[in-house]
CSV table of C-alpha atoms in Angstrom, one decimal:
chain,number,residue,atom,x,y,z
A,1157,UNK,CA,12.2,-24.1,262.3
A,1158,UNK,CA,15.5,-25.7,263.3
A,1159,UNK,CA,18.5,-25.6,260.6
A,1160,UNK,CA,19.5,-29.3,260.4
A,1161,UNK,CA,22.5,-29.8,258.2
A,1162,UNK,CA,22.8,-32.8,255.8
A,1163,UNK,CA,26.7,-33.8,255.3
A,1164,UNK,CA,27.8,-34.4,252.6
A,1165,UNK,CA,25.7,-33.0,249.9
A,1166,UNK,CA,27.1,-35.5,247.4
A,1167,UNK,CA,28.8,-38.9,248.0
A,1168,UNK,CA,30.9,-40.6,244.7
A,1169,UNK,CA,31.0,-44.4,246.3
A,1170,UNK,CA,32.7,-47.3,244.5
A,1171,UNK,CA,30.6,-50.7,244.5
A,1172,UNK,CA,31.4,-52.6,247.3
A,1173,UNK,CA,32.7,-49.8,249.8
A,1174,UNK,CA,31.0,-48.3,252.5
A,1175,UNK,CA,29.9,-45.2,253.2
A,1176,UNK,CA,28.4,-42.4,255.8
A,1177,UNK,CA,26.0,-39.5,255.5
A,1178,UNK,CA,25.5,-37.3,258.2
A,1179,UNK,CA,22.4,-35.1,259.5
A,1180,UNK,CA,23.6,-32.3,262.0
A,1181,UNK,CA,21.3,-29.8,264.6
A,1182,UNK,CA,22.5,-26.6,266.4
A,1183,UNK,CA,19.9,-27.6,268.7
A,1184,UNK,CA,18.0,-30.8,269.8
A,1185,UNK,CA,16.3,-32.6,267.9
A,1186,UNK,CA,12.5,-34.2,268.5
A,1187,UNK,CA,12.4,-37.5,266.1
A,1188,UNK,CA,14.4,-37.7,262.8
A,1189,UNK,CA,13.2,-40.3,259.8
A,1190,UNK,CA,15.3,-40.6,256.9
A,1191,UNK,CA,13.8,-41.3,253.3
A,1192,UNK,CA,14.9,-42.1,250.0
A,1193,UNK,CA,14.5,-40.7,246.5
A,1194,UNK,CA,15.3,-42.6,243.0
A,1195,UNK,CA,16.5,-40.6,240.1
A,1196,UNK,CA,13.5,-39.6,239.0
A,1197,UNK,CA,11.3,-40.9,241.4
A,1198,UNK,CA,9.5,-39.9,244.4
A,1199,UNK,CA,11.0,-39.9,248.5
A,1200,UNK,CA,10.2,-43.1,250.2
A,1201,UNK,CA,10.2,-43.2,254.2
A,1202,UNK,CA,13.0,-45.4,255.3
A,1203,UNK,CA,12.7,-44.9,259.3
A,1204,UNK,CA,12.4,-42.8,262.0
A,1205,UNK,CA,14.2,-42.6,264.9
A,1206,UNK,CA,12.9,-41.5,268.7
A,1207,UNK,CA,15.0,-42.5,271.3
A,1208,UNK,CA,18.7,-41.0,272.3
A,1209,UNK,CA,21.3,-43.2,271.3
A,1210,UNK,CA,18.5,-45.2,268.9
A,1211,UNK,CA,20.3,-47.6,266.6
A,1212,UNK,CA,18.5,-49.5,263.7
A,1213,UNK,CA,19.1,-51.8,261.2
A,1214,UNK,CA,17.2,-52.3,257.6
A,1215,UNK,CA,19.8,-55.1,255.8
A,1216,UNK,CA,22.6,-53.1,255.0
A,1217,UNK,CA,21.5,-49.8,256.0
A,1218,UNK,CA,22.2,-48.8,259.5
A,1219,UNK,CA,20.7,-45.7,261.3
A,1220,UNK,CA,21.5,-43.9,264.5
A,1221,UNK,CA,20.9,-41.0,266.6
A,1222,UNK,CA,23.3,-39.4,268.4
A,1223,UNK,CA,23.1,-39.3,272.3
A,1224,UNK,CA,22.3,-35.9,272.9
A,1225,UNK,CA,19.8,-36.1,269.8
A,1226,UNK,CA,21.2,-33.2,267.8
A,1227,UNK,CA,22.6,-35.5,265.2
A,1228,UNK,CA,21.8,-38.7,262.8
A,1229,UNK,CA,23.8,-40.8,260.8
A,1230,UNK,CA,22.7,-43.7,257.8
A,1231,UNK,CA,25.9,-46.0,257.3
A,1232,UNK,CA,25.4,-47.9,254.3
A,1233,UNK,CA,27.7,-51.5,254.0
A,1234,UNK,CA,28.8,-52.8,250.8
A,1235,UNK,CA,26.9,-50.1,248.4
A,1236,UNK,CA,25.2,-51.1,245.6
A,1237,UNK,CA,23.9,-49.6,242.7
A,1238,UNK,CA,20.7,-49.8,244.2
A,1239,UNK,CA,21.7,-47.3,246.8
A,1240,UNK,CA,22.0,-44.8,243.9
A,1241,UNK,CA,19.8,-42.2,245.2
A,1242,UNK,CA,19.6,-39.1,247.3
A,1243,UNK,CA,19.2,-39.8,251.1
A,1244,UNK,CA,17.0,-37.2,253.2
A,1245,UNK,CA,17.0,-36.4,257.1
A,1246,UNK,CA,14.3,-34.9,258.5
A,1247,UNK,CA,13.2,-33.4,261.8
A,1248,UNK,CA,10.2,-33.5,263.2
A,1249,UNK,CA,10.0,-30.8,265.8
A,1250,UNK,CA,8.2,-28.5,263.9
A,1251,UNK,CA,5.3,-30.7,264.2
A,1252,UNK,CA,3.4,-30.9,260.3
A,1253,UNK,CA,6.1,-28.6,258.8
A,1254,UNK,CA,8.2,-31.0,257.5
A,1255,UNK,CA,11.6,-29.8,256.3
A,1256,UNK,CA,13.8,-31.5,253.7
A,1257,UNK,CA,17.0,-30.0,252.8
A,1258,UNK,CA,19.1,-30.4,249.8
A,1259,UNK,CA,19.9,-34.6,251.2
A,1260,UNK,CA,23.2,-36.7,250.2
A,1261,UNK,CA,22.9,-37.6,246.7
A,1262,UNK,CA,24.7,-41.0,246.0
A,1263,UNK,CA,26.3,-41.8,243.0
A,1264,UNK,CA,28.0,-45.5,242.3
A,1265,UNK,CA,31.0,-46.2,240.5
A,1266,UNK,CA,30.9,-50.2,239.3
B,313,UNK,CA,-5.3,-49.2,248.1
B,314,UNK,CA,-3.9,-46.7,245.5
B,315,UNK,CA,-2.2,-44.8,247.9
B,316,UNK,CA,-1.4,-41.2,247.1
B,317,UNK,CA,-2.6,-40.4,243.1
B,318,UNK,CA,-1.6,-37.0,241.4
B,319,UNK,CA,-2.6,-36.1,238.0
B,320,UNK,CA,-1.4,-34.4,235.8
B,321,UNK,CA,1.6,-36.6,235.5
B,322,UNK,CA,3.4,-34.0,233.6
B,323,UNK,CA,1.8,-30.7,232.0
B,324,UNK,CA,3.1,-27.2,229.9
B,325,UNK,CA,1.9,-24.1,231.0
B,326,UNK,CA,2.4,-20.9,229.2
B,327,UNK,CA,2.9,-17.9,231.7
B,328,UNK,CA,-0.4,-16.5,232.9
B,329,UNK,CA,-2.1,-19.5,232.8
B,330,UNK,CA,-3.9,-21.2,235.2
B,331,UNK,CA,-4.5,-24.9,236.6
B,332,UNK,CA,-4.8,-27.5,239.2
B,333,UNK,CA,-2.7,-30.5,240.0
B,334,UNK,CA,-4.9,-32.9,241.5
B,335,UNK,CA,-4.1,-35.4,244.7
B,336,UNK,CA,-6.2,-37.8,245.8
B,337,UNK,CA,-5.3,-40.3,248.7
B,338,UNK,CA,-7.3,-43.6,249.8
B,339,UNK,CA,-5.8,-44.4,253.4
B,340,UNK,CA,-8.2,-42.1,255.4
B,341,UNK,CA,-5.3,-39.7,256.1
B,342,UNK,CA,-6.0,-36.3,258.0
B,343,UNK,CA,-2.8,-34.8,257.0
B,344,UNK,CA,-1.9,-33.9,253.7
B,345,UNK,CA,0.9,-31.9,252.0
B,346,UNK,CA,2.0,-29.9,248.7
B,347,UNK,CA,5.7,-29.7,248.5
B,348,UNK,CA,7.9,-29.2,245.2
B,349,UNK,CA,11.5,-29.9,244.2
B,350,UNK,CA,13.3,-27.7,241.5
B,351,UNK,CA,16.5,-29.6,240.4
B,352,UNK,CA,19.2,-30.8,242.8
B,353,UNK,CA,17.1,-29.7,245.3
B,354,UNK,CA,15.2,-30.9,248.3
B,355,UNK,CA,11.6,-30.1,248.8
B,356,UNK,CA,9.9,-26.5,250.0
B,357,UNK,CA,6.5,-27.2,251.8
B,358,UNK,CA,4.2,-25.1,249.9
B,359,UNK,CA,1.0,-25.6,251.8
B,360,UNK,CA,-0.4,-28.9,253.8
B,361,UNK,CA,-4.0,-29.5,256.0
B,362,UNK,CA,-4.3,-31.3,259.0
B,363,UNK,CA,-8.2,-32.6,258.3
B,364,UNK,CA,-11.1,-31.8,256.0
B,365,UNK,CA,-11.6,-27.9,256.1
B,366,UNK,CA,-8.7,-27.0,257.5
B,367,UNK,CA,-5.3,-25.5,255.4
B,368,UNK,CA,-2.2,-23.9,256.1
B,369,UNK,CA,0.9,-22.2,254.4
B,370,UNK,CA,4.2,-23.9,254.4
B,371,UNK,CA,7.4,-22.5,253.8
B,372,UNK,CA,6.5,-21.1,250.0
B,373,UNK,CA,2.6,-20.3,249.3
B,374,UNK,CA,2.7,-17.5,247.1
B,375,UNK,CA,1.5,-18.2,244.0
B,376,UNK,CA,-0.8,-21.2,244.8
B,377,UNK,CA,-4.2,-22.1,246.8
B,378,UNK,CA,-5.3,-25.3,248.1
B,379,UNK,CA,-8.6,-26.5,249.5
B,380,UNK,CA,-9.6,-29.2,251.3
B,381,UNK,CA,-13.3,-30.4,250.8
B,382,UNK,CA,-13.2,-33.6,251.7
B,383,UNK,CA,-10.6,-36.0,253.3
B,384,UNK,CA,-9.5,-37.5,250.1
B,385,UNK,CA,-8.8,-34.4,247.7
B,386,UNK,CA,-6.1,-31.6,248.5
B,387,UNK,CA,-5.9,-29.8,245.0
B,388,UNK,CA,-3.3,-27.2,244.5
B,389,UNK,CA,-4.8,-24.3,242.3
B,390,UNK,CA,-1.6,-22.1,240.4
B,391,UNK,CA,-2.9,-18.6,239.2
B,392,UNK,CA,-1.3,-16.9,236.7
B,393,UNK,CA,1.8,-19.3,236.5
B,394,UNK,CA,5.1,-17.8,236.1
B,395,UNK,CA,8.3,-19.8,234.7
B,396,UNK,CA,9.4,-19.8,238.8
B,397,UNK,CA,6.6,-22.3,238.8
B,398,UNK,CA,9.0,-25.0,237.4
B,399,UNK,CA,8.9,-27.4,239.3
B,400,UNK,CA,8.2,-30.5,240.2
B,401,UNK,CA,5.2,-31.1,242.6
B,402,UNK,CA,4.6,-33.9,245.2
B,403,UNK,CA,1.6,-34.2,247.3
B,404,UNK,CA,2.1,-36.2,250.4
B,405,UNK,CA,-0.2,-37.6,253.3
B,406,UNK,CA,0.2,-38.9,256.8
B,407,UNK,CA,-2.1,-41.1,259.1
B,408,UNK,CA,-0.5,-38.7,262.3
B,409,UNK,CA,1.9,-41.1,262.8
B,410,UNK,CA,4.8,-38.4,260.8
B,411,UNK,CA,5.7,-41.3,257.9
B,412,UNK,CA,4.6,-39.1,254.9
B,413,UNK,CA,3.6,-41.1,251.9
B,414,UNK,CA,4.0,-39.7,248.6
B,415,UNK,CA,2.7,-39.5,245.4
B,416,UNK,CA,4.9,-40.0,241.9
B,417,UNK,CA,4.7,-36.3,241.2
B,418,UNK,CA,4.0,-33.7,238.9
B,419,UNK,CA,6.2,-31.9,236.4
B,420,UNK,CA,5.0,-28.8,235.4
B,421,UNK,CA,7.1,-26.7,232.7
B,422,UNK,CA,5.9,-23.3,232.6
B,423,UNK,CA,6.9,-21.6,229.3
């Protein structure tokens, strides 16, 4: 399948600040959803995104894919210790064999 | 609806053993998935089935068997488990529609 690289592997935010964690492709990219894992818990599906150029909001969390589709990006506002977590992209093109890589683990500094 | 249920919630193994995590999902899904997540790590498909009857490897089968009976069961059998069996296990399932819903997982310790 295709090698989608998740940047950066871990993100050290303090409260309050925003932040950016990146998904990149060599190649282009069918749909991309993004989940979310707890410490401890298990991934949650945030959102998936279809269309070139796709932007979505969820509150303070705000997704996009790039134009060309060989990239994704999760900007997150005014990070909370709730945001503690690690973030996954992952591409569907390989129809049911769905990849996750290693994800963007956030930590938050209060 | 329960959603996606996998017992054990955590189990020891001594190497050489055998068992079977169970998964059991209530939303009529045809697709199912095993993946599991050693430390710091994301998740390795292991094996997943697109309807009753039907199975498939993923990216890391050896070592494990599933089946797929009915609609609502994908087991995952481990044979002779070895301590690269460490892990921790989620089943998942999917209506078609690619939003995987997961169970809380399985941490298995083999010793």
């Amino acid at each position: 399948g295709q090698q989608v690289m998740q940047i950066p592997q871990y993100q050290h935010v303090q409260e309050g600040e925003d932040f950016t964690t990146y998904c990149n492709s060599s190649t282009t990219l069918s749909n991309i959803q993004w989940y979310k894992q707890r410490p401890g818990g298990h991934p949650v599906f945030l959102i998936q995104l279809v269309k070139s150029g796709e932007v979505k909001k969820q509150k303070r969390l705000t997704f996009q894919f790039g134009e060309a589709k060989k990239n994704s990006s999760l900007h997150i506002t005014a990070t909370q210790t709730t945001d503690v977590g690690t973030y996954f992209c992952v591409d569907l093109s390989n129809d049911y064999k769905l990849s996750f890589g290693a994800g963007t683990t956030v930590t938050v500094r209060a | 609806n329960a959603g996606v249920t996998q017992t054990p919630k955590f189990r020891i193994l001594k190497i050489g053993q055998s068992m079977t995590l169970q998964c059991a999902q209530d939303m009529n899904h045809n697709y199912m998935y095993w993946y599991r997540q050693d430390p710091g790590m994301g998740l390795k498909l292991i094996y997943y089935s697109v309807g009753a009857g039907i199975t498939d490897k993923g990216e890391v089968p050896n070592g494990y068997n599933v089946s797929r009976s009915t609609t609502e069961d994908f087991p995952l059998r481990l044979e002779l488990a070895a301590p690269s069996q460490t892990s921790v296990y989620f089943c998942a399932s999917d209506s078609g529609t690619g939003e995987l819903f997961f169970g809380e997982g399985s941490r298995l310790t083999v010793l």
